[in-house]
XYZ file of C-alpha atoms in Angstrom:
493
model
C -18.832 -6.385 -26.138
C -21.117 -7.101 -23.289
C -22.860 -4.505 -21.299
C -20.899 -5.555 -18.105
C -17.801 -7.383 -17.535
C -16.714 -8.966 -14.328
C -13.020 -9.594 -13.980
C -12.401 -12.567 -11.585
C -14.682 -15.508 -10.694
C -14.489 -15.699 -6.910
C -17.817 -15.753 -5.141
C -17.980 -11.941 -5.025
C -17.444 -11.659 -8.813
C -19.940 -14.307 -9.457
C -22.486 -12.807 -7.157
C -22.220 -9.438 -8.979
C -22.574 -11.087 -12.298
C -25.643 -13.102 -11.070
C -27.360 -9.733 -10.230
C -26.385 -7.917 -13.393
C -27.463 -10.808 -15.540
C -30.896 -11.037 -13.761
C -31.148 -7.289 -14.397
C -31.297 -8.193 -17.982
C -27.740 -7.018 -18.922
C -25.371 -8.894 -21.193
C -22.636 -10.115 -18.753
C -19.257 -11.634 -19.322
C -16.970 -13.089 -16.573
C -13.330 -13.296 -17.215
C -11.215 -15.674 -15.225
C -7.339 -16.065 -15.660
C -7.366 -19.664 -14.182
C -8.806 -22.536 -16.129
C -11.350 -23.212 -13.156
C -13.770 -20.771 -11.774
C -14.002 -20.071 -8.031
C -11.097 -18.009 -6.780
C -10.902 -18.896 -3.218
C -13.862 -21.380 -3.453
C -12.397 -24.159 -5.456
C -12.182 -27.918 -4.775
C -9.485 -30.161 -6.336
C -7.847 -33.600 -5.932
C -4.585 -32.200 -4.291
C -3.162 -35.299 -2.763
C -4.481 -38.601 -4.226
C -7.046 -39.663 -6.570
C -10.486 -39.574 -5.009
C -9.568 -37.231 -2.254
C -11.230 -33.969 -2.728
C -9.750 -30.891 -0.995
C -11.163 -27.451 -0.684
C -8.309 -25.281 -1.938
C -9.180 -22.247 0.209
C -12.509 -21.808 1.755
C -13.824 -24.838 3.538
C -16.580 -24.194 6.052
C -19.300 -21.630 5.085
C -21.563 -20.135 7.656
C -22.235 -17.217 5.502
C -23.409 -19.454 2.618
C -26.486 -19.936 4.987
C -26.660 -16.540 6.617
C -25.608 -13.788 4.143
C -28.518 -11.851 2.665
C -27.152 -12.612 -0.849
C -27.133 -16.494 -0.416
C -30.391 -16.367 1.605
C -32.028 -14.691 -1.444
C -30.118 -16.832 -3.980
C -31.116 -19.993 -2.208
C -28.239 -22.417 -2.783
C -30.449 -25.389 -1.940
C -32.760 -24.544 -4.823
C -29.673 -24.688 -7.021
C -28.673 -28.103 -6.054
C -26.110 -27.214 -3.379
C -26.490 -29.407 -0.229
C -25.040 -27.620 2.763
C -24.115 -30.012 5.629
C -23.907 -28.559 9.068
C -22.072 -30.687 11.723
C -23.636 -30.960 15.149
C -20.471 -29.109 16.485
C -19.670 -25.905 14.406
C -16.185 -25.616 15.806
C -14.030 -27.023 18.614
C -11.149 -25.732 20.664
C -8.915 -28.457 22.278
C -6.656 -27.806 25.157
C -3.751 -29.861 26.564
C -4.833 -32.687 28.829
C -7.881 -34.029 26.780
C -10.155 -31.132 27.284
C -11.861 -29.020 24.625
C -14.515 -26.333 24.311
C -17.036 -27.177 21.671
C -19.354 -24.742 19.980
C -22.430 -26.900 19.413
C -25.177 -25.677 17.138
C -27.261 -26.146 20.223
C -26.481 -23.082 22.391
C -27.970 -24.732 25.451
C -25.655 -27.787 24.989
C -22.742 -25.465 24.704
C -23.546 -23.643 27.797
C -23.976 -26.837 29.687
C -20.403 -28.194 28.618
C -18.745 -24.869 29.668
C -19.646 -25.353 33.318
C -18.903 -22.295 35.506
C -18.475 -20.251 32.316
C -21.574 -21.488 30.726
C -23.820 -18.582 31.963
C -21.222 -15.951 30.801
C -21.135 -17.700 27.227
C -25.023 -17.405 27.030
C -25.021 -13.674 28.235
C -22.357 -13.080 25.493
C -23.957 -14.785 22.615
C -27.639 -15.433 23.499
C -29.036 -12.032 22.415
C -26.888 -12.007 19.276
C -27.995 -15.522 18.309
C -31.684 -14.554 18.954
C -31.389 -11.687 16.474
C -28.805 -13.288 14.151
C -30.486 -12.006 10.985
C -30.143 -8.397 12.114
C -26.559 -9.116 13.204
C -25.796 -10.462 9.747
C -27.343 -7.339 8.141
C -25.120 -5.228 10.236
C -21.869 -7.139 9.721
C -22.632 -7.618 6.042
C -23.538 -3.968 5.192
C -21.488 -1.527 3.228
C -20.439 -0.168 6.684
C -21.761 3.336 5.633
C -25.044 3.475 7.046
C -26.677 3.001 10.507
C -27.872 -0.494 11.604
C -31.512 -1.268 10.578
C -32.009 -2.602 14.111
C -30.393 -0.119 16.633
C -30.754 -2.563 19.590
C -28.781 -5.142 17.898
C -26.184 -2.676 16.984
C -25.805 -1.505 20.614
C -25.799 -5.036 21.774
C -22.973 -5.865 19.236
C -21.154 -2.730 20.098
C -20.971 -3.308 23.833
C -19.671 -6.783 23.346
C -17.132 -5.574 20.724
C -15.744 -3.018 23.036
C -15.385 -5.514 25.887
C -13.677 -8.245 23.832
C -11.246 -5.772 22.170
C -10.142 -4.158 25.467
C -8.239 -5.316 28.723
C -11.636 -6.235 30.104
C -11.960 -9.287 27.747
C -11.074 -11.651 30.534
C -13.277 -10.416 33.231
C -16.351 -12.251 31.831
C -14.806 -15.749 32.224
C -13.341 -17.745 35.283
C -11.929 -20.704 33.573
C -9.623 -21.396 30.506
C -12.017 -23.236 28.082
C -14.456 -20.559 27.237
C -11.926 -17.673 26.460
C -9.892 -20.028 24.228
C -13.059 -20.980 22.536
C -13.748 -17.302 21.698
C -10.205 -16.533 20.816
C -9.997 -19.393 18.322
C -12.668 -17.792 16.296
C -11.303 -14.303 16.487
C -8.128 -15.479 15.041
C -9.913 -15.964 11.715
C -9.170 -12.308 11.114
C -5.403 -13.095 11.039
C -4.554 -10.327 13.332
C -3.845 -10.158 17.150
C -7.019 -11.566 18.933
C -7.932 -8.459 20.860
C -8.083 -6.093 17.866
C -11.507 -4.646 17.117
C -11.770 -6.541 13.851
C -10.864 -9.796 15.431
C -13.529 -9.418 18.161
C -16.043 -8.467 15.533
C -15.247 -11.647 13.521
C -15.543 -13.713 16.722
C -19.090 -12.264 17.671
C -20.440 -12.678 14.109
C -19.106 -16.047 13.359
C -19.591 -17.250 16.954
C -23.245 -16.304 16.817
C -23.756 -18.108 13.529
C -22.255 -21.106 15.174
C -25.171 -21.398 17.292
C -27.779 -20.189 14.637
C -27.414 -22.141 11.444
C -24.007 -23.648 12.130
C -20.906 -23.828 9.887
C -21.740 -26.110 7.027
C -19.653 -27.612 4.256
C -21.087 -28.275 0.906
C -21.581 -31.805 -0.229
C -18.652 -32.598 -2.591
C -16.661 -29.358 -1.860
C -16.886 -25.765 -1.913
C -16.705 -25.821 -5.736
C -20.389 -26.530 -5.714
C -21.155 -22.996 -4.536
C -19.517 -21.232 -7.266
C -20.705 -23.854 -9.865
C -24.172 -22.987 -8.911
C -23.592 -19.144 -9.343
C -21.933 -19.726 -12.674
C -24.977 -21.860 -13.952
C -27.258 -19.225 -12.855
C -25.404 -16.591 -14.869
C -25.580 -18.763 -18.046
C -29.128 -19.476 -17.476
C -29.803 -15.571 -17.584
C -27.877 -15.186 -20.740
C -24.365 -14.568 -19.452
C -21.082 -16.063 -20.382
C -18.116 -17.262 -18.025
C -14.808 -17.426 -19.836
C -11.874 -19.150 -18.170
C -8.263 -19.227 -19.087
C -8.341 -15.382 -20.015
C -5.894 -13.349 -18.246
C -6.729 -9.584 -18.470
C -3.730 -7.245 -18.917
C -5.398 -4.032 -19.399
C -8.791 -2.182 -18.873
C -8.482 -1.037 -22.412
C -9.886 -4.419 -23.464
C -13.220 -3.308 -22.024
C -13.539 0.302 -23.384
C -16.776 -0.545 -25.119
C -18.490 -2.044 -22.099
C -20.789 0.050 -20.077
C -19.327 -1.133 -16.749
C -16.419 -3.329 -15.461
C -16.580 -4.807 -12.004
C -13.119 -6.113 -10.461
C -13.064 -9.019 -8.237
C -9.493 -8.357 -7.691
C -7.040 -6.912 -5.225
C -6.087 -3.305 -5.442
C -2.732 -4.138 -6.819
C -4.494 -5.568 -9.733
C -6.292 -2.482 -10.508
C -3.062 -0.634 -10.436
C -1.609 -3.022 -13.001
C -4.710 -3.157 -15.293
C -5.285 0.655 -15.238
C -1.746 1.824 -15.888
C -1.599 5.617 -15.951
C -5.338 5.978 -16.172
C -5.908 6.449 -12.472
C -5.648 9.889 -10.747
C -2.427 10.149 -8.751
C -4.132 10.611 -5.506
C -6.292 7.430 -5.913
C -3.120 5.470 -7.092
C -1.373 6.511 -3.872
C -4.307 5.383 -1.738
C -4.239 2.003 -3.324
C -0.420 1.596 -2.955
C -0.804 2.384 0.703
C -3.401 -0.464 1.082
C -1.812 -2.962 3.565
C -1.819 -6.639 3.075
C -1.930 -8.642 6.329
C -0.871 -12.063 7.921
C -0.756 -14.993 5.550
C -1.555 -18.615 5.525
C 0.466 -21.802 4.636
C -1.983 -24.398 3.649
C -1.501 -28.057 4.213
C -3.840 -30.792 3.101
C -3.930 -34.345 4.100
C -5.261 -37.501 2.635
C -5.871 -39.835 5.768
C -6.511 -43.474 6.157
C -9.183 -42.925 8.932
C -10.589 -40.180 11.059
C -8.412 -37.949 13.128
C -7.890 -39.485 16.655
C -8.909 -36.469 18.688
C -8.222 -36.888 22.367
C -11.006 -34.586 23.679
C -14.569 -35.384 23.597
C -16.646 -33.590 21.181
C -13.670 -32.848 18.644
C -14.696 -35.773 16.476
C -18.088 -34.113 15.885
C -16.657 -30.671 14.853
C -16.503 -29.634 11.242
C -13.793 -26.981 12.145
C -11.155 -26.873 14.857
C -8.922 -24.253 16.047
C -5.539 -25.609 17.209
C -3.340 -23.319 19.323
C -4.097 -24.007 22.892
C -5.042 -21.350 25.527
C -6.074 -17.673 25.015
C -2.543 -16.738 25.977
C -0.985 -19.060 23.514
C -3.235 -17.664 20.690
C -2.256 -14.163 21.461
C 1.457 -15.058 21.520
C 1.180 -16.897 18.161
C -0.687 -14.025 16.465
C 1.416 -11.177 17.780
C 4.374 -13.090 16.325
C 2.866 -13.113 12.908
C 1.867 -9.534 13.128
C 5.658 -8.754 13.830
C 6.657 -10.619 10.850
C 7.775 -13.778 12.704
C 6.933 -17.456 12.536
C 5.369 -18.692 15.797
C 6.981 -21.747 17.247
C 3.397 -23.193 17.970
C 1.382 -21.428 15.193
C -2.324 -21.041 15.071
C -3.692 -23.851 12.920
C -7.305 -23.900 11.615
C -8.465 -27.456 10.610
C -11.530 -28.578 8.877
C -12.650 -32.257 8.712
C -15.485 -32.381 6.085
C -15.938 -36.127 6.356
C -17.712 -35.556 9.662
C -20.793 -34.874 7.526
C -19.653 -35.465 3.874
C -18.509 -38.922 3.118
C -17.955 -37.998 -0.719
C -14.631 -36.267 -0.015
C -12.552 -39.362 0.149
C -12.718 -43.099 -0.873
C -14.496 -45.482 1.522
C -12.596 -45.602 4.840
C -10.327 -42.561 4.001
C -10.752 -38.891 5.174
C -9.392 -35.580 4.133
C -8.136 -32.938 6.597
C -7.810 -29.290 5.509
C -5.384 -27.222 7.657
C -3.612 -23.930 7.501
C -1.193 -22.138 9.846
C -0.932 -18.289 10.123
C 2.600 -17.129 8.905
C 4.018 -13.770 8.055
C 3.083 -12.152 4.659
C 5.300 -13.462 1.868
C 6.692 -16.367 3.933
C 8.507 -19.079 1.751
C 8.541 -21.466 4.705
C 6.963 -24.890 4.495
C 5.462 -25.105 8.010
C 3.881 -28.573 7.483
C 5.927 -30.079 10.329
C 4.694 -27.510 12.784
C 1.175 -28.033 11.543
C 1.330 -31.787 12.043
C 3.027 -31.092 15.476
C -0.113 -29.036 16.583
C -2.455 -31.686 15.327
C -0.634 -34.477 17.046
C -0.568 -32.425 20.226
C -4.329 -32.871 20.412
C -4.626 -35.976 18.419
C -1.867 -38.552 19.369
C -1.309 -40.945 16.484
C -2.300 -38.594 13.669
C 1.010 -38.865 11.963
C 0.281 -42.769 11.343
C -2.780 -41.839 9.360
C -1.203 -39.666 6.714
C -1.222 -41.179 3.297
C -0.229 -38.082 1.377
C -0.157 -34.329 1.878
C -0.038 -31.234 -0.237
C 1.607 -27.930 0.834
C 1.117 -24.503 -0.646
C 3.258 -21.773 1.032
C 2.277 -18.147 1.565
C 4.605 -17.100 -1.169
C 3.176 -19.536 -3.644
C -0.554 -18.386 -2.881
C -0.419 -15.503 -5.508
C 0.284 -17.909 -8.328
C -2.975 -19.741 -7.490
C -5.053 -16.552 -6.819
C -3.546 -13.095 -7.600
C -5.770 -11.557 -4.882
C -3.798 -13.380 -2.210
C -0.943 -10.924 -2.106
C 1.889 -12.442 -0.130
C -0.555 -15.149 0.888
C -2.988 -12.958 2.530
C -6.118 -14.857 2.022
C -8.230 -11.997 3.599
C -7.313 -9.646 0.661
C -6.044 -6.834 3.021
C -5.077 -6.467 6.653
C -7.979 -6.499 8.921
C -7.052 -3.616 11.153
C -9.673 -1.048 12.206
C -9.045 1.417 9.488
C -9.068 -1.139 6.713
C -12.132 -2.862 8.048
C -14.136 0.333 7.409
C -12.212 2.001 4.606
C -11.561 -0.768 2.127
C -9.671 -0.210 -0.199
C -9.430 3.487 0.151
C -11.149 6.249 2.396
C -14.193 7.020 0.140
C -17.877 7.176 0.882
C -18.631 4.731 -1.948
C -15.749 1.996 -1.538
C -16.803 0.166 -4.710
C -16.625 3.031 -7.263
C -13.289 4.026 -8.480
C -12.456 7.444 -10.206
C -12.689 5.733 -13.584
C -16.241 5.864 -15.017
C -18.098 2.575 -14.827
C -15.207 0.813 -13.154
C -15.952 -0.739 -9.733
C -14.302 -2.953 -7.164
C -16.419 -5.966 -6.098
C -13.793 -8.020 -4.197
C -13.023 -8.862 -0.533
C -10.832 -5.789 -0.617
C -14.086 -3.837 -0.170
C -16.696 -3.818 2.684
C -17.820 -5.959 4.298
C -14.455 -7.873 3.809
C -13.272 -11.476 3.514
C -15.597 -14.653 3.427
C -17.784 -16.453 1.077
C -20.892 -14.246 1.423
C -21.215 -12.505 -2.057
C -21.990 -9.248 -0.432
C -19.260 -7.149 -1.734
C -20.512 -8.239 -5.248
C -24.041 -7.462 -4.287
C -23.180 -4.012 -3.092
C -20.894 -3.186 -6.076
C -23.500 -4.369 -8.582
C -26.268 -2.385 -6.985
C -24.046 0.805 -7.414
C -23.247 -0.153 -11.181
C -26.856 -0.657 -12.046
C -28.053 2.563 -10.537
C -25.229 4.766 -11.773
C -24.661 3.149 -15.284
C -28.130 1.958 -16.311
C -30.708 3.763 -14.246
C -31.956 0.460 -12.559
C -32.887 1.224 -9.001
C -34.451 -2.135 -8.173
C -32.699 -3.472 -5.056
C -30.253 -6.218 -5.827
C -31.935 -8.658 -3.409
C -35.352 -8.132 -5.280
C -33.658 -9.029 -8.505
C -32.599 -12.364 -6.908
C -36.229 -13.027 -6.052
C -37.821 -12.127 -9.358
C -35.385 -12.955 -12.083
C -35.147 -10.691 -15.212
C -36.519 -7.351 -14.986
C -36.272 -6.743 -18.776
C -33.858 -4.845 -20.922
C -32.735 -1.656 -19.168
C -33.085 1.731 -20.277
C -29.714 3.369 -21.163
C -28.866 6.578 -19.490
C -27.471 9.193 -21.835
C-alpha cells in the first residue's frame, strides 16, 4: 500500500497528491469515474467536435491562487486564455455592464458610477496578491497584510448590509457587482456572496477570468502528469466503499463531501463528529445546459461579445428575487443564468464556424426540473435570435449531478451551503478543518476552507497538515512546489 492515498481526483485532491508526491511519498489517487477531474472535466456532450466543460469553465484562480502560481500551469503546457472582458452583465434595452481586464476602461464605461467602481475595487486590485492570500487561507489566522484585510472588511460590511446601494447612482454598476456575488448560490447580500464578489471582481481587473485552451480538462491532466512524474499513481474506475481498504496507508486524504466520509467510515467516527457532519448543510443547486451553436451568440449590448463569462438575470433587484426564490426552495420564473462562451478566445472548442455555450441556472437543491426552456429564454432576452443557432443541447438536472460527481449533493456544485457559518467552519466547527478524529484521515475537498473553486488550496492546506502530523515534514507546501522532491521522509514513531 502507498504511503498516502487520495480519494477523489478533483483539483483539490490532485493538488494534495502533487504536494505529497513532491515530498517523496508513495502516492495513489483513487477515482470512481473513468476520467479524472471531478468538477474540472471536458467532454463532447452535444455533437462530435464540440468540447464542453462539464462543470467549471472560467478560472480566475488558476492564475491567482498561491498553489497554481507556484505550480505554474504554463510551464506544464496549459495555455490560459484571458478574454479582454472578464465578465458582462446585460440589462434590458441593449445596455450592459462590462468588467474589462482594464480597470480604467471599465470605469469609463460606467459613466456616473465609474468613480464609485474605482473606489470599490481599485485598492483591492492594486494589492490582489494579498487579497488572494486572505481569501485562500485556512481562515484560521490573521491576514498577512492587515491593511488589505481592513479594506476588504469595510467593503464586505457595506455590500452585505442595507448600505449596499448607497455607493451607486444608476442601475448598471450594482447589477454588475450582484452578478458576481450570485456565484455563491445564496442571496446576493449575504456575507459570503459579497466576499465572493469582491474577490472575483478584483481578479477580473487583475489577471482576468481565463479559459484553458482545449477545455478545463487541461488543468487536471497537468496535475495528474506531475503526480506520475514524481512516482505517484492515478487509478480511475475504482469506487472506494470503505476506509478499511487503506488501513495500511499512513494517511488518507478525502476529496469528497462530508456525506461520503460518513459512508466510508461506517461506525468508526465518534458520535459527536458524525452528528456534526450530518448537520452540514448543502445549498442551492445548478441545472446545467450546454449548447452546440452554428455561430456566435448575437448579444444585443456592446461588449458582451468580448466577454468570456456573462451573468444573465437583469437588474440587482431581479437577481435578489431570483436567488431568494432558490433559497426558499422554489424555482425562479426568471432564474439567474451564468453563461460562458470560450470561443471568444479559444477556437479549439468547436469545428470551424461553430461555437459552444456553457450555461447553468440556479435551482433548489435536489430539483428534478429541466429548466432549459427558462435558460434559453434568459439568453434570448439579451441575444435575440439565439434559438436559431442551436444545433444541439445537453441538459444535466440538479438531481442528476451526484451521478456525475458524488460531491454535488442535490446538485450543490459548491459542496456545501455558503452561509457565514459554513464559510468559516467547513465541514465542522474545528480549529483544524482538514483533520478528522480518525488518525491520518483528512478532508481536502471544497467542503473545507477556503471553499469552492478551482484553486487547489484546500488540497494544499490538507497536505501540509498530513505531512507535518504523519511524516514529520515541516517544509512549507509551496516550497515543495518550487523545489520538487525533498527526499524520502523520516517516519515518525
